[in-house]
Amino acid sequence: MMIKKAIFAGSSERVDQKPKALYPEFAFIGRSNVGKSSLINCLCQNKKLAHTSSTPGKTQLINHFLINDSWYLVDLPGYGYAKMSKTGRAKLSRIINEYIDRSQEMMLLFVLLDSRHDIQQIDLDFLISLGEKGIPFSIIFTKCDKSSQSVLEKQIEKNRNHLLEYWEELPQVFLSSSETGMGREEILSYIDAILNTLT
Ligand code: GTP
Ligand code: MG
């Protein structure tokens, strides 16, 4: 799928504040700093679209980006940033959960996990909660450029096996790098296939 046009369509804290024009939404979630905003920029080939930072906790609102005048990429705040105040974390958690629970236009949630690390309890808890709520999700391992091929393969295998302790089968899993564009075509094709089922 070609992204011909990608424009910022607004920031919100609640579903009732999101852009008035309703279109299918594909949202990105994961621990703070995992690379959500960078991946959205990579998909759109525009480094200035979503704001990124090497300091965790950059995205604090729900940001909608209108793609090809017909669907949205949604950049969500990250969860689990330990250094943020308890009230700050509670606020982000409220924003995230309200969006996930109430956004009827959300077709799929991409859950991002850092390809370099073991899956953490907070990620497992989050994934399990999605399962319980029946929210459709896919997994994207990010920052794959940061490891050698052999280290990457080992870690992904370990993480897959860890997830398989909880699920009989895994959802769609992607490997990505916002630096090299790895995974970009696959993720966009996957979105395209879902959009095609809607029309
Ligand atoms: P919050 O908004 O704070 O929740 O973070 P985020 O998940 O949106 O992360 P963001 O995209 O801001 O990226 C965090 C840091 O990781 C930035 O310094 C990015 O440049 C870096 N980064 C993100 N993706 C990649 C990647 O694929 N490869 C490499 N090498 N660095 C990445
Ligand atoms: Mg961000």
PDB file of N, CA and C and ligand atoms in Angstrom, residues 31-38 51-59 75 77-78 142-146 176-179, ligand 1:
ATOM      1  N   ARG A  31       5.379  -0.037  25.833  1.00  0.00           N
ATOM      2  CA  ARG A  31       6.069   0.685  26.887  1.00  0.00           C
ATOM      3  C   ARG A  31       6.653   1.978  26.362  1.00  0.00           C
ATOM      4  N   SER A  32       6.761   2.935  27.235  1.00  0.00           N
ATOM      5  CA  SER A  32       7.343   4.208  26.887  1.00  0.00           C
ATOM      6  C   SER A  32       8.733   4.001  26.292  1.00  0.00           C
ATOM      7  N   ASN A  33       9.002   4.688  25.167  1.00  0.00           N
ATOM      8  CA  ASN A  33      10.323   4.624  24.527  1.00  0.00           C
ATOM      9  C   ASN A  33      10.540   3.389  23.629  1.00  0.00           C
ATOM     10  N   VAL A  34       9.520   2.562  23.457  1.00  0.00           N
ATOM     11  CA  VAL A  34       9.692   1.342  22.659  1.00  0.00           C
ATOM     12  C   VAL A  34       9.808   1.664  21.160  1.00  0.00           C
ATOM     13  N   GLY A  35       9.331   2.866  20.784  1.00  0.00           N
ATOM     14  CA  GLY A  35       9.474   3.269  19.382  1.00  0.00           C
ATOM     15  C   GLY A  35       8.166   3.418  18.613  1.00  0.00           C
ATOM     16  N   LYS A  36       7.081   3.733  19.313  1.00  0.00           N
ATOM     17  CA  LYS A  36       5.761   3.873  18.672  1.00  0.00           C
ATOM     18  C   LYS A  36       5.735   5.034  17.685  1.00  0.00           C
ATOM     19  N   SER A  37       6.132   6.212  18.168  1.00  0.00           N
ATOM     20  CA  SER A  37       6.064   7.408  17.316  1.00  0.00           C
ATOM     21  C   SER A  37       7.032   7.273  16.143  1.00  0.00           C
ATOM     22  N   SER A  38       8.213   6.716  16.400  1.00  0.00           N
ATOM     23  CA  SER A  38       9.198   6.525  15.330  1.00  0.00           C
ATOM     24  C   SER A  38       8.659   5.587  14.254  1.00  0.00           C
ATOM     25  N   HIS A  51       6.028  13.240  17.165  1.00  0.00           N
ATOM     26  CA  HIS A  51       7.183  13.694  17.936  1.00  0.00           C
ATOM     27  C   HIS A  51       7.827  12.521  18.658  1.00  0.00           C
ATOM     28  N   THR A  52       9.137  12.417  18.513  1.00  0.00           N
ATOM     29  CA  THR A  52       9.878  11.333  19.156  1.00  0.00           C
ATOM     30  C   THR A  52      10.919  11.928  20.101  1.00  0.00           C
ATOM     31  N   SER A  53      11.428  11.102  21.007  1.00  0.00           N
ATOM     32  CA  SER A  53      12.466  11.576  21.923  1.00  0.00           C
ATOM     33  C   SER A  53      13.217  10.401  22.507  1.00  0.00           C
ATOM     34  N   SER A  54      14.488  10.620  22.794  1.00  0.00           N
ATOM     35  CA  SER A  54      15.248   9.559  23.457  1.00  0.00           C
ATOM     36  C   SER A  54      14.857   9.455  24.932  1.00  0.00           C
ATOM     37  N   THR A  55      14.163  10.469  25.437  1.00  0.00           N
ATOM     38  CA  THR A  55      13.676  10.422  26.826  1.00  0.00           C
ATOM     39  C   THR A  55      12.277   9.825  26.840  1.00  0.00           C
ATOM     40  N   PRO A  56      12.037   8.807  27.671  1.00  0.00           N
ATOM     41  CA  PRO A  56      10.693   8.200  27.712  1.00  0.00           C
ATOM     42  C   PRO A  56       9.626   9.201  28.148  1.00  0.00           C
ATOM     43  N   GLY A  57       8.392   8.911  27.802  1.00  0.00           N
ATOM     44  CA  GLY A  57       7.282   9.754  28.243  1.00  0.00           C
ATOM     45  C   GLY A  57       6.998  10.915  27.312  1.00  0.00           C
ATOM     46  N   LYS A  58       7.464  10.820  26.056  1.00  0.00           N
ATOM     47  CA  LYS A  58       7.293  11.936  25.122  1.00  0.00           C
ATOM     48  C   LYS A  58       5.825  12.128  24.732  1.00  0.00           C
ATOM     49  N   THR A  59       5.188  11.063  24.280  1.00  0.00           N
ATOM     50  CA  THR A  59       3.797  11.183  23.820  1.00  0.00           C
ATOM     51  C   THR A  59       2.862  11.081  25.022  1.00  0.00           C
ATOM     52  N   ASP A  75      -1.240   7.283  17.428  1.00  0.00           N
ATOM     53  CA  ASP A  75      -0.073   7.194  18.310  1.00  0.00           C
ATOM     54  C   ASP A  75      -0.557   7.378  19.750  1.00  0.00           C
ATOM     55  N   PRO A  77       0.054   7.223  24.066  1.00  0.00           N
ATOM     56  CA  PRO A  77       1.131   7.380  25.051  1.00  0.00           C
ATOM     57  C   PRO A  77       1.648   5.998  25.454  1.00  0.00           C
ATOM     58  N   GLY A  78       2.875   5.958  25.949  1.00  0.00           N
ATOM     59  CA  GLY A  78       3.435   4.684  26.410  1.00  0.00           C
ATOM     60  C   GLY A  78       2.996   4.393  27.832  1.00  0.00           C
ATOM     61  N   THR A 142      10.340  -4.136  17.948  1.00  0.00           N
ATOM     62  CA  THR A 142      10.949  -2.909  17.414  1.00  0.00           C
ATOM     63  C   THR A 142      12.476  -2.903  17.564  1.00  0.00           C
ATOM     64  N   LYS A 143      13.084  -1.930  16.918  1.00  0.00           N
ATOM     65  CA  LYS A 143      14.520  -1.640  17.044  1.00  0.00           C
ATOM     66  C   LYS A 143      15.392  -2.829  16.636  1.00  0.00           C
ATOM     67  N   CYS A 144      14.945  -3.573  15.619  1.00  0.00           N
ATOM     68  CA  CYS A 144      15.673  -4.785  15.196  1.00  0.00           C
ATOM     69  C   CYS A 144      17.045  -4.459  14.615  1.00  0.00           C
ATOM     70  N   ASP A 145      17.272  -3.206  14.238  1.00  0.00           N
ATOM     71  CA  ASP A 145      18.600  -2.822  13.723  1.00  0.00           C
ATOM     72  C   ASP A 145      19.657  -2.809  14.819  1.00  0.00           C
ATOM     73  N   LYS A 146      19.215  -2.836  16.074  1.00  0.00           N
ATOM     74  CA  LYS A 146      20.178  -2.670  17.172  1.00  0.00           C
ATOM     75  C   LYS A 146      20.890  -3.953  17.571  1.00  0.00           C
ATOM     76  N   SER A 176      10.511  -5.113  13.186  1.00  0.00           N
ATOM     77  CA  SER A 176      10.614  -3.789  12.565  1.00  0.00           C
ATOM     78  C   SER A 176      11.864  -3.030  12.979  1.00  0.00           C
ATOM     79  N   SER A 177      12.221  -2.095  12.132  1.00  0.00           N
ATOM     80  CA  SER A 177      13.222  -1.094  12.477  1.00  0.00           C
ATOM     81  C   SER A 177      12.841   0.212  11.805  1.00  0.00           C
ATOM     82  N   SER A 178      12.707   1.235  12.609  1.00  0.00           N
ATOM     83  CA  SER A 178      12.388   2.553  12.038  1.00  0.00           C
ATOM     84  C   SER A 178      13.611   3.164  11.391  1.00  0.00           C
ATOM     85  N   GLU A 179      14.768   2.631  11.703  1.00  0.00           N
ATOM     86  CA  GLU A 179      16.012   3.125  11.094  1.00  0.00           C
ATOM     87  C   GLU A 179      16.161   2.604   9.674  1.00  0.00           C
TER      88      GLU A 179
HETATM   89  P1  GTP B   1       6.887   7.533  24.232  1.00  0.00           P
HETATM   90  O1  GTP B   1       6.158   8.501  23.365  1.00  0.00           O
HETATM   91  O2  GTP B   1       7.746   8.189  25.232  1.00  0.00           O
HETATM   92  O3  GTP B   1       5.992   6.505  24.829  1.00  0.00           O
HETATM   93  O4  GTP B   1       7.946   6.720  23.302  1.00  0.00           O
HETATM   94  P2  GTP B   1       7.771   6.059  21.869  1.00  0.00           P
HETATM   95  O5  GTP B   1       7.389   4.632  22.039  1.00  0.00           O
HETATM   96  O6  GTP B   1       6.902   6.884  20.991  1.00  0.00           O
HETATM   97  O7  GTP B   1       9.286   6.063  21.326  1.00  0.00           O
HETATM   98  P3  GTP B   1       9.972   7.023  20.249  1.00  0.00           P
HETATM   99  O8  GTP B   1       9.433   6.721  18.889  1.00  0.00           O
HETATM  100  O9  GTP B   1       9.902   8.424  20.722  1.00  0.00           O
HETATM  101  O10 GTP B   1      11.470   6.466  20.265  1.00  0.00           O
HETATM  102  C1  GTP B   1      12.223   6.426  21.448  1.00  0.00           C
HETATM  103  C2  GTP B   1      13.701   6.437  21.095  1.00  0.00           C
HETATM  104  O11 GTP B   1      14.058   5.222  20.432  1.00  0.00           O
HETATM  105  C3  GTP B   1      14.122   7.565  20.148  1.00  0.00           C
HETATM  106  O12 GTP B   1      15.402   8.023  20.540  1.00  0.00           O
HETATM  107  C4  GTP B   1      14.166   6.888  18.789  1.00  0.00           C
HETATM  108  O13 GTP B   1      15.088   7.504  17.896  1.00  0.00           O
HETATM  109  C5  GTP B   1      14.637   5.497  19.155  1.00  0.00           C
HETATM  110  N1  GTP B   1      14.127   4.489  18.204  1.00  0.00           N
HETATM  111  C6  GTP B   1      12.838   4.218  17.917  1.00  0.00           C
HETATM  112  N2  GTP B   1      12.714   3.237  17.023  1.00  0.00           N
HETATM  113  C7  GTP B   1      13.970   2.862  16.704  1.00  0.00           C
HETATM  114  C8  GTP B   1      14.515   1.868  15.816  1.00  0.00           C
HETATM  115  O14 GTP B   1      13.830   1.124  15.123  1.00  0.00           O
HETATM  116  N3  GTP B   1      15.891   1.775  15.778  1.00  0.00           N
HETATM  117  C9  GTP B   1      16.701   2.551  16.519  1.00  0.00           C
HETATM  118  N4  GTP B   1      18.029   2.362  16.411  1.00  0.00           N
HETATM  119  N5  GTP B   1      16.224   3.497  17.361  1.00  0.00           N
HETATM  120  C10 GTP B   1      14.879   3.647  17.459  1.00  0.00           C
END
